[in-house]
Tab-separated table of C-alpha atoms and ligand atoms in Angstrom:
chain	number	residue	atom	x	y	z
A	17	MET	CA	-2.356	-30.314	-20.316
A	18	LYS	CA	-4.509	-28.428	-22.820
A	19	VAL	CA	-3.146	-24.973	-23.720
A	20	GLU	CA	-5.387	-22.109	-24.883
A	21	LYS	CA	-4.298	-18.779	-26.311
A	22	THR	CA	-6.044	-15.435	-26.086
A	23	GLU	CA	-5.070	-11.778	-26.269
A	24	VAL	CA	-6.162	-10.667	-22.797
A	25	VAL	CA	-7.096	-12.928	-19.909
A	26	ILE	CA	-8.912	-11.469	-16.903
A	27	ILE	CA	-9.104	-13.132	-13.489
A	28	GLY	CA	-12.470	-12.330	-11.880
A	29	ALA	CA	-15.799	-10.977	-13.141
A	30	GLY	CA	-16.387	-8.300	-10.487
A	31	PRO	CA	-16.855	-4.683	-11.641
A	32	SER	CA	-13.173	-4.159	-12.522
A	33	GLY	CA	-12.953	-7.357	-14.576
A	34	SER	CA	-16.220	-6.914	-16.473
A	35	VAL	CA	-15.694	-3.212	-17.206
A	36	ALA	CA	-12.138	-3.930	-18.405
A	37	ALA	CA	-13.545	-6.683	-20.630
A	38	GLY	CA	-16.144	-4.305	-22.094
A	39	LEU	CA	-13.509	-1.667	-22.840
A	40	LEU	CA	-11.146	-4.177	-24.424
A	41	ARG	CA	-13.935	-5.628	-26.572
A	42	LYS	CA	-14.580	-2.085	-27.838
A	43	GLN	CA	-10.981	-2.131	-29.048
A	44	GLY	CA	-11.671	-5.444	-30.778
A	45	ARG	CA	-9.408	-7.462	-28.469
A	46	GLN	CA	-9.966	-11.137	-27.770
A	47	VAL	CA	-10.892	-11.434	-24.074
A	48	LEU	CA	-11.289	-14.400	-21.747
A	49	ILE	CA	-12.744	-13.868	-18.230
A	50	LEU	CA	-12.193	-16.623	-15.665
A	51	GLU	CA	-14.487	-16.359	-12.639
A	52	ARG	CA	-14.247	-18.733	-9.674
A	53	GLU	CA	-17.907	-18.428	-8.599
A	54	GLN	CA	-21.227	-19.100	-10.313
A	55	PHE	CA	-23.084	-15.763	-10.685
A	56	PRO	CA	-25.249	-14.367	-9.234
A	57	ARG	CA	-23.202	-14.473	-6.031
A	58	PHE	CA	-23.181	-12.206	-2.977
A	59	SER	CA	-20.620	-9.404	-2.796
A	60	ILE	CA	-20.210	-6.429	-0.488
A	61	GLY	CA	-19.944	-2.827	-1.791
A	62	GLU	CA	-23.438	-1.732	-2.710
A	63	SER	CA	-23.413	2.052	-2.828
A	64	LEU	CA	-21.904	3.377	-6.051
A	65	LEU	CA	-20.472	6.849	-6.654
A	66	PRO	CA	-21.465	9.009	-9.648
A	67	GLN	CA	-17.873	9.031	-10.937
A	68	SER	CA	-18.161	5.271	-11.608
A	69	MET	CA	-20.934	5.940	-14.150
A	70	GLU	CA	-18.415	7.534	-16.504
A	71	TYR	CA	-16.482	4.261	-16.808
A	72	ILE	CA	-19.601	2.088	-16.997
A	73	GLU	CA	-20.747	4.347	-19.828
A	74	GLU	CA	-17.310	4.235	-21.490
A	75	ALA	CA	-17.506	0.416	-21.436
A	76	GLY	CA	-20.891	0.562	-23.198
A	77	MET	CA	-22.734	-0.928	-20.209
A	78	LEU	CA	-24.809	2.042	-19.097
A	79	GLN	CA	-28.073	0.873	-20.612
A	80	ASP	CA	-27.711	-2.521	-18.910
A	81	VAL	CA	-27.248	-0.847	-15.513
A	82	VAL	CA	-30.040	1.705	-16.011
A	83	GLU	CA	-32.515	-0.968	-17.098
A	84	ALA	CA	-31.720	-3.270	-14.172
A	85	GLY	CA	-34.014	-1.217	-11.891
A	86	PHE	CA	-31.599	-0.378	-9.090
A	87	GLN	CA	-32.270	2.262	-6.438
A	88	TYR	CA	-31.489	5.764	-7.732
A	89	LYS	CA	-28.859	7.599	-5.644
A	90	ASN	CA	-28.127	11.320	-5.607
A	91	GLY	CA	-26.062	11.838	-2.485
A	92	ALA	CA	-24.971	10.927	1.004
A	93	SER	CA	-26.455	11.838	4.363
A	94	PHE	CA	-24.641	11.831	7.694
A	95	VAL	CA	-26.134	11.523	11.158
A	96	ARG	CA	-24.389	12.221	14.475
A	97	GLY	CA	-26.705	12.021	17.472
A	98	THR	CA	-29.607	14.286	16.518
A	99	LYS	CA	-27.498	16.227	13.977
A	100	TYR	CA	-28.173	15.570	10.307
A	101	THR	CA	-26.421	16.852	7.202
A	102	GLU	CA	-26.503	15.798	3.582
A	103	PHE	CA	-24.626	16.267	0.330
A	104	ASP	CA	-26.467	16.301	-2.966
A	105	PHE	CA	-23.973	15.037	-5.558
A	106	ARG	CA	-25.646	17.067	-8.302
A	107	GLU	CA	-24.362	20.147	-6.466
A	108	LYS	CA	-20.664	19.655	-6.883
A	109	PHE	CA	-17.536	21.358	-8.155
A	110	THR	CA	-16.567	18.841	-10.870
A	111	GLN	CA	-18.523	18.396	-14.093
A	112	GLY	CA	-19.969	14.964	-14.767
A	113	TRP	CA	-22.482	12.495	-13.423
A	114	GLY	CA	-24.193	13.604	-10.203
A	115	THR	CA	-26.343	10.540	-9.721
A	116	THR	CA	-25.850	6.803	-9.612
A	117	TYR	CA	-27.369	3.696	-7.970
A	118	GLN	CA	-27.464	1.621	-4.819
A	119	VAL	CA	-27.164	-1.926	-6.013
A	120	GLN	CA	-27.532	-5.481	-4.797
A	121	ARG	CA	-24.103	-6.605	-5.939
A	122	ALA	CA	-25.187	-10.147	-6.794
A	123	HIS	CA	-27.432	-8.646	-9.472
A	124	PHE	CA	-25.169	-5.715	-10.465
A	125	ASP	CA	-22.064	-7.848	-10.998
A	126	HIS	CA	-24.117	-10.351	-12.997
A	127	VAL	CA	-25.512	-7.557	-15.190
A	128	LEU	CA	-21.989	-6.273	-15.955
A	129	ALA	CA	-20.560	-9.757	-16.570
A	130	LEU	CA	-23.378	-10.644	-18.980
A	131	ALA	CA	-22.905	-7.291	-20.739
A	132	ALA	CA	-19.206	-8.121	-21.217
A	133	GLU	CA	-20.180	-11.517	-22.603
A	134	ARG	CA	-22.688	-9.957	-24.992
A	135	LYS	CA	-19.919	-7.707	-26.257
A	136	GLY	CA	-17.976	-10.801	-27.217
A	137	ALA	CA	-15.851	-11.645	-24.185
A	138	THR	CA	-15.678	-15.336	-23.322
A	139	LEU	CA	-16.983	-15.664	-19.760
A	140	ARG	CA	-16.426	-18.839	-17.745
A	141	PHE	CA	-18.019	-19.247	-14.325
A	142	ARG	CA	-16.566	-21.733	-11.833
A	143	HIS	CA	-13.142	-21.642	-13.456
A	144	THR	CA	-10.528	-20.981	-10.773
A	145	VAL	CA	-7.079	-19.609	-11.498
A	146	GLU	CA	-4.654	-21.709	-9.447
A	147	SER	CA	-1.175	-20.659	-10.540
A	148	VAL	CA	0.543	-18.151	-12.732
A	149	ASP	CA	3.856	-17.813	-14.536
A	150	VAL	CA	4.892	-14.328	-15.622
A	151	SER	CA	8.574	-15.115	-16.147
A	152	GLY	CA	8.300	-15.757	-19.889
A	153	ALA	CA	7.569	-13.527	-22.864
A	154	THR	CA	3.825	-13.773	-22.196
A	155	PRO	CA	1.905	-14.609	-18.991
A	156	GLU	CA	0.560	-18.108	-18.499
A	157	LEU	CA	-2.124	-19.284	-16.090
A	158	THR	CA	-3.135	-22.683	-14.792
A	159	VAL	CA	-6.901	-22.940	-14.394
A	160	ARG	CA	-9.189	-25.562	-12.845
A	161	SER	CA	-12.499	-26.165	-14.590
A	162	PRO	CA	-15.766	-27.068	-12.756
A	163	GLU	CA	-15.135	-30.680	-13.773
A	164	GLY	CA	-11.820	-30.600	-11.892
A	165	GLU	CA	-9.608	-30.624	-14.975
A	166	GLN	CA	-6.617	-28.329	-15.258
A	167	TYR	CA	-5.719	-26.372	-18.393
A	168	ARG	CA	-3.327	-23.586	-19.255
A	169	VAL	CA	-4.058	-20.172	-20.756
A	170	GLN	CA	-1.434	-18.066	-22.522
A	171	ALA	CA	-2.215	-14.425	-23.180
A	172	ARG	CA	-0.434	-11.305	-24.256
A	173	PHE	CA	-1.822	-9.524	-21.183
A	174	LEU	CA	-3.095	-10.667	-17.854
A	175	LEU	CA	-5.384	-8.481	-15.761
A	176	ASP	CA	-5.868	-9.574	-12.170
A	177	ALA	CA	-9.368	-8.416	-11.184
A	178	SER	CA	-9.747	-11.045	-8.445
A	179	GLY	CA	-10.673	-8.569	-5.690
A	180	PHE	CA	-10.268	-9.927	-2.173
A	181	GLY	CA	-9.159	-13.210	-3.856
A	182	ARG	CA	-5.888	-11.296	-4.488
A	183	VAL	CA	-4.599	-13.955	-6.862
A	184	LEU	CA	-1.416	-12.303	-8.175
A	185	PRO	CA	-0.508	-10.531	-4.914
A	186	ARG	CA	-0.560	-13.977	-3.239
A	187	LEU	CA	1.060	-16.017	-5.996
A	188	LEU	CA	3.741	-13.466	-6.891
A	189	SER	CA	4.412	-12.312	-3.290
A	190	LEU	CA	3.341	-8.757	-4.075
A	191	GLU	CA	1.443	-8.274	-0.789
A	192	THR	CA	2.492	-5.431	1.440
A	193	PRO	CA	0.665	-4.399	4.626
A	194	SER	CA	-1.837	-1.550	4.626
A	195	ASN	CA	-1.039	1.404	6.898
A	196	PHE	CA	-4.540	1.346	8.330
A	197	PRO	CA	-5.366	-0.360	11.658
A	198	VAL	CA	-7.267	-3.630	11.316
A	199	ARG	CA	-10.927	-2.804	10.997
A	200	GLY	CA	-13.857	-5.082	10.353
A	201	ALA	CA	-17.500	-4.951	9.373
A	202	LEU	CA	-20.693	-6.766	10.330
A	203	PHE	CA	-23.511	-6.464	7.808
A	204	THR	CA	-26.802	-7.818	6.554
A	205	HIS	CA	-29.847	-6.995	4.446
A	206	VAL	CA	-33.131	-6.199	6.217
A	207	GLU	CA	-36.673	-5.431	5.157
A	208	ASP	CA	-36.461	-1.948	6.653
A	209	ARG	CA	-40.159	-0.928	6.884
A	210	VAL	CA	-39.097	2.689	7.380
A	211	ALA	CA	-42.131	4.969	7.112
A	212	PRO	CA	-42.083	7.123	3.954
A	213	GLY	CA	-40.720	10.611	4.629
A	214	THR	CA	-38.440	9.623	7.511
A	215	PHE	CA	-35.574	8.417	5.353
A	216	ASP	CA	-34.266	9.750	2.031
A	217	ARG	CA	-33.962	6.501	0.097
A	218	ASN	CA	-31.958	8.265	-2.621
A	219	LYS	CA	-28.962	8.626	-0.316
A	220	ILE	CA	-26.632	6.375	1.579
A	221	ARG	CA	-26.960	7.214	5.263
A	222	ILE	CA	-23.822	7.154	7.391
A	223	THR	CA	-24.415	7.242	11.146
A	224	THR	CA	-21.523	7.915	13.498
A	225	HIS	CA	-21.442	6.074	16.806
A	226	PRO	CA	-22.542	8.279	19.728
A	227	LYS	CA	-19.339	7.591	21.716
A	228	HIS	CA	-16.630	6.094	19.486
A	229	VAL	CA	-15.303	8.203	16.635
A	230	HIS	CA	-13.932	5.151	14.784
A	231	VAL	CA	-17.289	3.339	14.684
A	232	TRP	CA	-19.867	4.097	11.992
A	233	TYR	CA	-22.910	2.454	10.448
A	234	TRP	CA	-24.178	2.362	6.881
A	235	THR	CA	-27.765	2.098	5.726
A	236	ILE	CA	-28.059	1.713	1.961
A	237	PRO	CA	-31.678	1.558	0.783
A	238	PHE	CA	-32.523	-0.630	-2.205
A	239	SER	CA	-35.401	-0.227	-4.640
A	240	ASN	CA	-37.399	-3.136	-3.158
A	241	GLY	CA	-38.104	-1.875	0.378
A	242	ARG	CA	-34.974	-3.528	1.688
A	243	CYS	CA	-31.807	-1.994	2.894
A	244	SER	CA	-28.188	-2.976	3.432
A	245	LEU	CA	-27.152	-2.357	7.011
A	246	GLY	CA	-23.632	-2.601	8.390
A	247	VAL	CA	-21.226	-1.366	11.002
A	248	VAL	CA	-17.493	-0.723	10.656
A	249	ALA	CA	-15.127	-0.540	13.617
A	250	LYS	CA	-11.702	-1.534	14.849
A	251	ARG	CA	-11.380	-5.291	15.337
A	252	GLU	CA	-10.991	-4.988	19.128
A	253	TYR	CA	-14.296	-3.136	19.410
A	254	LEU	CA	-16.180	-5.717	17.335
A	255	GLU	CA	-14.674	-8.559	19.352
A	256	GLN	CA	-16.310	-7.291	22.557
A	257	PHE	CA	-19.694	-8.375	21.218
A	258	GLN	CA	-20.569	-12.038	21.658
A	259	GLY	CA	-22.987	-14.380	19.903
A	260	THR	CA	-23.893	-14.891	16.264
A	261	GLU	CA	-23.031	-12.216	13.720
A	262	THR	CA	-26.705	-11.135	13.713
A	263	GLU	CA	-26.789	-10.850	17.522
A	264	ARG	CA	-23.573	-8.836	17.516
A	265	LEU	CA	-24.794	-6.481	14.790
A	266	LYS	CA	-28.127	-5.989	16.599
A	267	ALA	CA	-26.295	-5.176	19.838
A	268	ILE	CA	-24.105	-2.580	18.112
A	269	VAL	CA	-27.075	-1.004	16.307
A	270	ALA	CA	-28.816	-0.768	19.708
A	271	GLU	CA	-25.993	1.552	20.877
A	272	ASP	CA	-27.225	4.324	18.581
A	273	PRO	CA	-30.666	5.687	19.570
A	274	GLU	CA	-31.350	7.377	16.180
A	275	LEU	CA	-30.556	4.275	14.147
A	276	THR	CA	-32.545	2.133	16.557
A	277	LYS	CA	-35.519	4.466	16.063
A	278	LEU	CA	-35.132	4.368	12.278
A	279	LEU	CA	-35.026	0.564	12.169
A	280	LYS	CA	-37.593	-0.127	14.900
A	281	ASP	CA	-39.905	-2.077	12.560
A	282	ALA	CA	-37.186	-3.706	10.455
A	283	VAL	CA	-37.435	-7.419	9.765
A	284	TRP	CA	-34.061	-9.067	10.253
A	285	ASP	CA	-34.556	-11.979	7.879
A	286	THR	CA	-31.001	-12.541	6.628
A	287	PRO	CA	-28.107	-13.849	8.748
A	288	ALA	CA	-25.431	-11.171	9.163
A	289	ARG	CA	-21.893	-11.719	7.880
A	290	ALA	CA	-18.517	-10.496	9.067
A	291	ILE	CA	-15.366	-9.402	7.278
A	292	THR	CA	-12.156	-8.278	8.999
A	293	GLY	CA	-8.798	-6.998	7.846
A	294	TYR	CA	-9.862	-6.050	4.333
A	295	ALA	CA	-7.435	-3.123	3.939
A	296	ALA	CA	-4.650	-4.326	1.664
A	297	ASN	CA	-1.804	-3.042	-0.450
A	298	VAL	CA	0.753	-4.290	-2.967
A	299	LYS	CA	4.387	-3.573	-3.809
A	300	SER	CA	3.534	-2.899	-7.442
A	301	LEU	CA	0.337	-2.551	-9.480
A	302	TRP	CA	1.918	-4.023	-12.609
A	303	GLY	CA	4.693	-6.278	-13.849
A	304	ASN	CA	5.807	-8.290	-16.845
A	305	GLY	CA	2.653	-8.558	-18.987
A	306	PHE	CA	0.212	-8.009	-16.123
A	307	ALA	CA	-1.605	-5.352	-14.122
A	308	LEU	CA	-3.683	-5.457	-10.939
A	309	LEU	CA	-7.135	-3.902	-11.060
A	310	GLY	CA	-9.498	-2.778	-8.280
A	311	ASN	CA	-9.262	-4.606	-4.999
A	312	ALA	CA	-6.568	-6.933	-6.279
A	313	GLY	CA	-4.355	-3.848	-5.891
A	314	GLU	CA	-4.960	-1.556	-2.964
A	315	PHE	CA	-8.117	-1.417	-0.851
A	316	LEU	CA	-8.415	1.417	1.648
A	317	ASP	CA	-11.681	1.510	3.514
A	318	PRO	CA	-15.432	1.413	2.866
A	319	VAL	CA	-16.400	4.740	4.486
A	320	PHE	CA	-16.758	6.791	1.296
A	321	SER	CA	-18.009	3.925	-0.910
A	322	SER	CA	-15.024	4.424	-3.211
A	323	GLY	CA	-14.198	0.742	-3.925
A	324	VAL	CA	-16.201	0.144	-7.109
A	325	THR	CA	-15.248	3.585	-8.448
A	326	ILE	CA	-11.529	2.851	-7.992
A	327	ALA	CA	-12.103	-0.600	-9.522
A	328	VAL	CA	-13.695	0.721	-12.733
A	329	LYS	CA	-11.264	3.652	-12.952
A	330	SER	CA	-8.402	1.117	-12.861
A	331	ALA	CA	-10.120	-0.851	-15.639
A	332	SER	CA	-10.323	2.269	-17.792
A	333	LEU	CA	-6.666	3.241	-17.254
A	334	ALA	CA	-5.434	-0.315	-17.899
A	335	ALA	CA	-7.533	-0.677	-21.068
A	336	ARG	CA	-5.972	2.518	-22.460
A	337	CYS	CA	-2.462	1.260	-21.757
A	338	ILE	CA	-3.259	-2.085	-23.396
A	339	ALA	CA	-4.649	-0.312	-26.489
A	340	ARG	CA	-1.406	1.626	-26.874
A	341	SER	CA	0.636	-1.491	-26.397
A	342	PHE	CA	-1.284	-3.376	-29.113
A	343	ALA	CA	-0.736	-0.325	-31.340
A	344	GLY	CA	3.006	-0.903	-31.002
A	345	GLU	CA	3.822	1.818	-28.474
A	346	THR	CA	6.060	1.210	-25.500
A	347	VAL	CA	3.942	1.803	-22.414
A	348	ASP	CA	5.362	3.017	-19.133
A	349	TRP	CA	2.886	1.289	-16.799
A	350	GLU	CA	4.173	3.067	-13.718
A	351	ARG	CA	3.732	6.519	-15.244
A	352	ASP	CA	0.552	5.828	-17.225
A	353	TYR	CA	-1.260	3.377	-14.968
A	354	ALA	CA	0.004	3.170	-11.384
A	355	VAL	CA	0.747	6.859	-10.764
A	356	PRO	CA	-2.571	8.236	-12.091
A	357	LEU	CA	-4.586	5.514	-10.330
A	358	LYS	CA	-2.828	6.093	-7.015
A	359	SER	CA	-3.293	9.849	-7.186
A	360	GLY	CA	-7.061	9.450	-6.715
A	361	VAL	CA	-6.615	6.676	-4.151
A	362	ASP	CA	-4.353	9.035	-2.190
A	363	THR	CA	-7.045	11.729	-2.233
A	364	PHE	CA	-9.493	9.258	-0.711
A	365	ARG	CA	-6.798	8.172	1.771
A	366	THR	CA	-6.455	11.740	3.096
A	367	PHE	CA	-10.204	11.958	3.693
A	368	VAL	CA	-10.448	8.448	5.169
A	369	GLU	CA	-7.651	9.169	7.663
A	370	SER	CA	-9.251	12.450	8.635
A	371	TRP	CA	-12.641	10.746	9.016
A	372	TYR	CA	-11.323	8.237	11.568
A	373	GLU	CA	-9.405	10.929	13.457
A	374	GLY	CA	-12.667	12.897	13.644
A	375	GLY	CA	-11.529	16.032	11.769
A	376	PHE	CA	-13.519	15.365	8.608
A	377	GLN	CA	-16.564	14.461	10.694
A	378	ASP	CA	-16.360	17.921	12.289
A	379	VAL	CA	-16.082	19.456	8.795
A	380	ILE	CA	-19.166	17.608	7.580
A	381	PHE	CA	-21.297	18.522	10.592
A	382	HIS	CA	-20.116	22.123	10.832
A	383	PRO	CA	-23.228	24.355	10.709
A	384	ASN	CA	-21.686	27.289	8.802
A	385	SER	CA	-19.795	25.780	5.910
A	386	SER	CA	-19.314	27.817	2.750
A	387	PRO	CA	-21.399	26.641	-0.239
A	388	GLU	CA	-18.311	26.708	-2.490
A	389	ILE	CA	-16.328	24.488	-0.179
A	390	ARG	CA	-19.287	22.146	0.241
A	391	LYS	CA	-19.356	21.727	-3.548
A	392	MET	CA	-15.689	20.769	-3.553
A	393	ILE	CA	-16.259	18.259	-0.753
A	394	SER	CA	-19.373	16.998	-2.544
A	395	SER	CA	-17.221	16.275	-5.623
A	396	ILE	CA	-14.889	14.096	-3.616
A	397	LEU	CA	-17.770	12.280	-1.919
A	398	ALA	CA	-19.187	11.724	-5.431
A	399	GLY	CA	-15.922	10.016	-6.392
A	400	TYR	CA	-14.210	12.784	-8.392
A	401	ALA	CA	-10.922	12.227	-6.600
A	402	TRP	CA	-8.843	12.607	-9.762
A	403	ASP	CA	-9.998	16.122	-10.654
A	404	LYS	CA	-6.917	18.254	-9.983
A	405	GLU	CA	-8.948	21.393	-10.669
A	406	ASN	CA	-10.553	20.791	-7.293
A	407	PRO	CA	-8.259	22.368	-4.660
A	408	PHE	CA	-9.256	19.593	-2.229
A	409	VAL	CA	-7.832	17.092	-4.735
A	410	ALA	CA	-4.774	19.063	-5.888
A	411	ASP	CA	-3.660	19.872	-2.355
A	412	SER	CA	-5.890	17.659	-0.233
A	413	LYS	CA	-3.790	17.255	2.925
A	414	ARG	CA	-3.081	20.950	3.394
A	415	ARG	CA	-6.547	22.160	2.389
A	416	LEU	CA	-8.336	19.632	4.561
A	417	GLY	CA	-5.969	20.403	7.444
A	418	VAL	CA	-6.888	24.098	7.290
A	419	LEU	CA	-10.584	23.297	7.103
A	420	GLU	CA	-10.360	20.890	10.044
A	421	LYS	CA	-8.850	23.660	12.194
A	422	LEU	CA	-11.629	26.065	11.207
A	423	CYS	CA	-14.329	23.500	11.983
A	424	ALA	CA	-12.842	22.075	15.200
A	425	PRO	CA	-15.370	22.204	18.074
B	526	LIG	C1	-17.362	-3.681	4.442
B	526	LIG	C2	-17.187	-3.176	3.038
B	526	LIG	C3	-18.124	-2.306	2.489
B	526	LIG	C4	-17.950	-1.805	1.190
B	526	LIG	N1	-18.863	-0.911	0.680
B	526	LIG	C5	-18.662	-0.387	-0.547
B	526	LIG	C6	-19.603	0.523	-1.117
B	526	LIG	O1	-20.606	0.873	-0.508
B	526	LIG	N2	-19.358	0.990	-2.362
B	526	LIG	C7	-18.250	0.612	-3.083
B	526	LIG	O2	-18.049	1.092	-4.202
B	526	LIG	N3	-17.372	-0.275	-2.581
B	526	LIG	C8	-17.545	-0.787	-1.345
B	526	LIG	N4	-16.661	-1.711	-0.870
B	526	LIG	C9	-15.539	-2.125	-1.715
B	526	LIG	C10	-15.980	-3.108	-2.810
B	526	LIG	O3	-16.456	-4.279	-2.210
B	526	LIG	C11	-14.793	-3.463	-3.703
B	526	LIG	O4	-13.930	-2.369	-3.845
B	526	LIG	C12	-15.209	-3.910	-5.101
B	526	LIG	O5	-16.046	-5.027	-5.036
B	526	LIG	C13	-13.951	-4.246	-5.910
B	526	LIG	O6	-14.292	-4.761	-7.164
B	526	LIG	P1	-13.302	-5.730	-7.921
B	526	LIG	O7	-13.843	-5.909	-9.281
B	526	LIG	O8	-11.910	-5.229	-7.777
B	526	LIG	O9	-13.335	-7.115	-7.092
B	526	LIG	P2	-14.550	-8.047	-6.658
B	526	LIG	O10	-15.830	-7.365	-6.783
B	526	LIG	O11	-14.174	-8.613	-5.333
B	526	LIG	O12	-14.522	-9.222	-7.733
B	526	LIG	C14	-13.474	-10.173	-7.767
B	526	LIG	C15	-13.953	-11.445	-8.442
B	526	LIG	O13	-12.818	-12.306	-8.632
B	526	LIG	C16	-13.208	-13.643	-8.385
B	526	LIG	N5	-12.028	-14.449	-8.043
B	526	LIG	C17	-11.314	-14.405	-6.890
B	526	LIG	N6	-10.319	-15.325	-6.920
B	526	LIG	C18	-10.400	-15.942	-8.129
B	526	LIG	C19	-9.646	-16.999	-8.748
B	526	LIG	N7	-8.616	-17.605	-8.134
B	526	LIG	N8	-10.005	-17.396	-10.006
B	526	LIG	C20	-11.058	-16.807	-10.646
B	526	LIG	N9	-11.806	-15.810	-10.081
B	526	LIG	C21	-11.484	-15.389	-8.848
B	526	LIG	C22	-14.182	-13.514	-7.228
B	526	LIG	O14	-15.043	-14.634	-7.152
B	526	LIG	C23	-14.931	-12.230	-7.586
B	526	LIG	O15	-16.120	-12.468	-8.308
B	526	LIG	C24	-16.825	-2.219	0.431
B	526	LIG	C25	-15.889	-3.110	0.974
B	526	LIG	C26	-16.057	-3.576	2.268
B	526	LIG	C27	-15.037	-4.518	2.837
């Protein structure tokens, strides 16, 4: 079997893989990206957070993203019955980007992957990683080409950015169950035909179900008059609805009068899709010569649109560790990669748990919230979950607990 050598091999050309490739190319490293699909390909996760812009910029890919013409985003709005509240991410506690984009991921991921290629990474579509050996001095992969031939790749470092493909967690038995109950989503793209002025297209809109606290809907407007629409709920709730995915999604949308009103003229021209049981975790985010990026590591929940931000943050942390390693330093991957990455993930976890229990929903919809506290919450919703200066990051459980009590109905 043919054997190739490279410095860093990356499995997957989603946001974590491409941003890692861009950062490593800046260091002058030799990078090979192996991607199973042919891009552009559909992917879920369309509303970015401003914090992600910092890492896209760091990877030298900002211009590519800005010029792609995506929908500008400056915040998040929340709707519960006839109540409406919104957060403008430019009004936040943490310094840094306050705006970002709502993106069709087929296009966005392609833009990032091509940017990585232009920076000198070798990018191969339709090359599937089938097995891995990390027992030796350097990791080795077995890959299948589009022609069906197998070849091996040896690299000094292996980054698993395979997302829900979860290549290393599966092959190295690193999977460990998530603590979250099994939730699922039904989603589609529609031509929304929402009259101008009735919908702030610069914000993701999260609608809570009128009766069930664990059910919520997203509407993510795009720049072309279309909108991503989805619902998230516990598996048992979704299973009550029969028919095609589109019929089920329509029936669940019909349960919320405000959303129904908003989408009354929408053209449902794209079959809906379903995904269930996406929350995942691993025993370790790194090992002998490898690290897990983005969704190949832990995935919590879509409610705060944190997935891509965590993915590109992981790319940035891993690229720094790899730079130090190539410079001859001994890197403690637990201390310098896993612990810092998880600290932000844990901040999001606190807010996600509180959201589904209803406490954070009461905080968001509380009519008399202090402007200072709203700025701190706005920072977290904008993705700044690693900023320990923010009391709701440094001491999130306790702080949020106190706030929940104050805002309880
Ligand atoms: C319902 C839902 C809604 C979401 N909404 C949002 C949102 O609004 N905003 C947000 O930021 N995040 C959202 N997310 C999360 C987001 O989808 C992910 O966090 C993000 O895509 C992770 O990026 P990644 O680079 O880690 O992996 P991915 O984007 O999944 O990329 C992984 C790549 O690896 C490739 N691959 C897999 N296996 C192999 C293999 N064997 N060989 C080679 N290549 C392989 C895949 O083809 C894929 O292209 C949502 C998730 C869900 C489930």
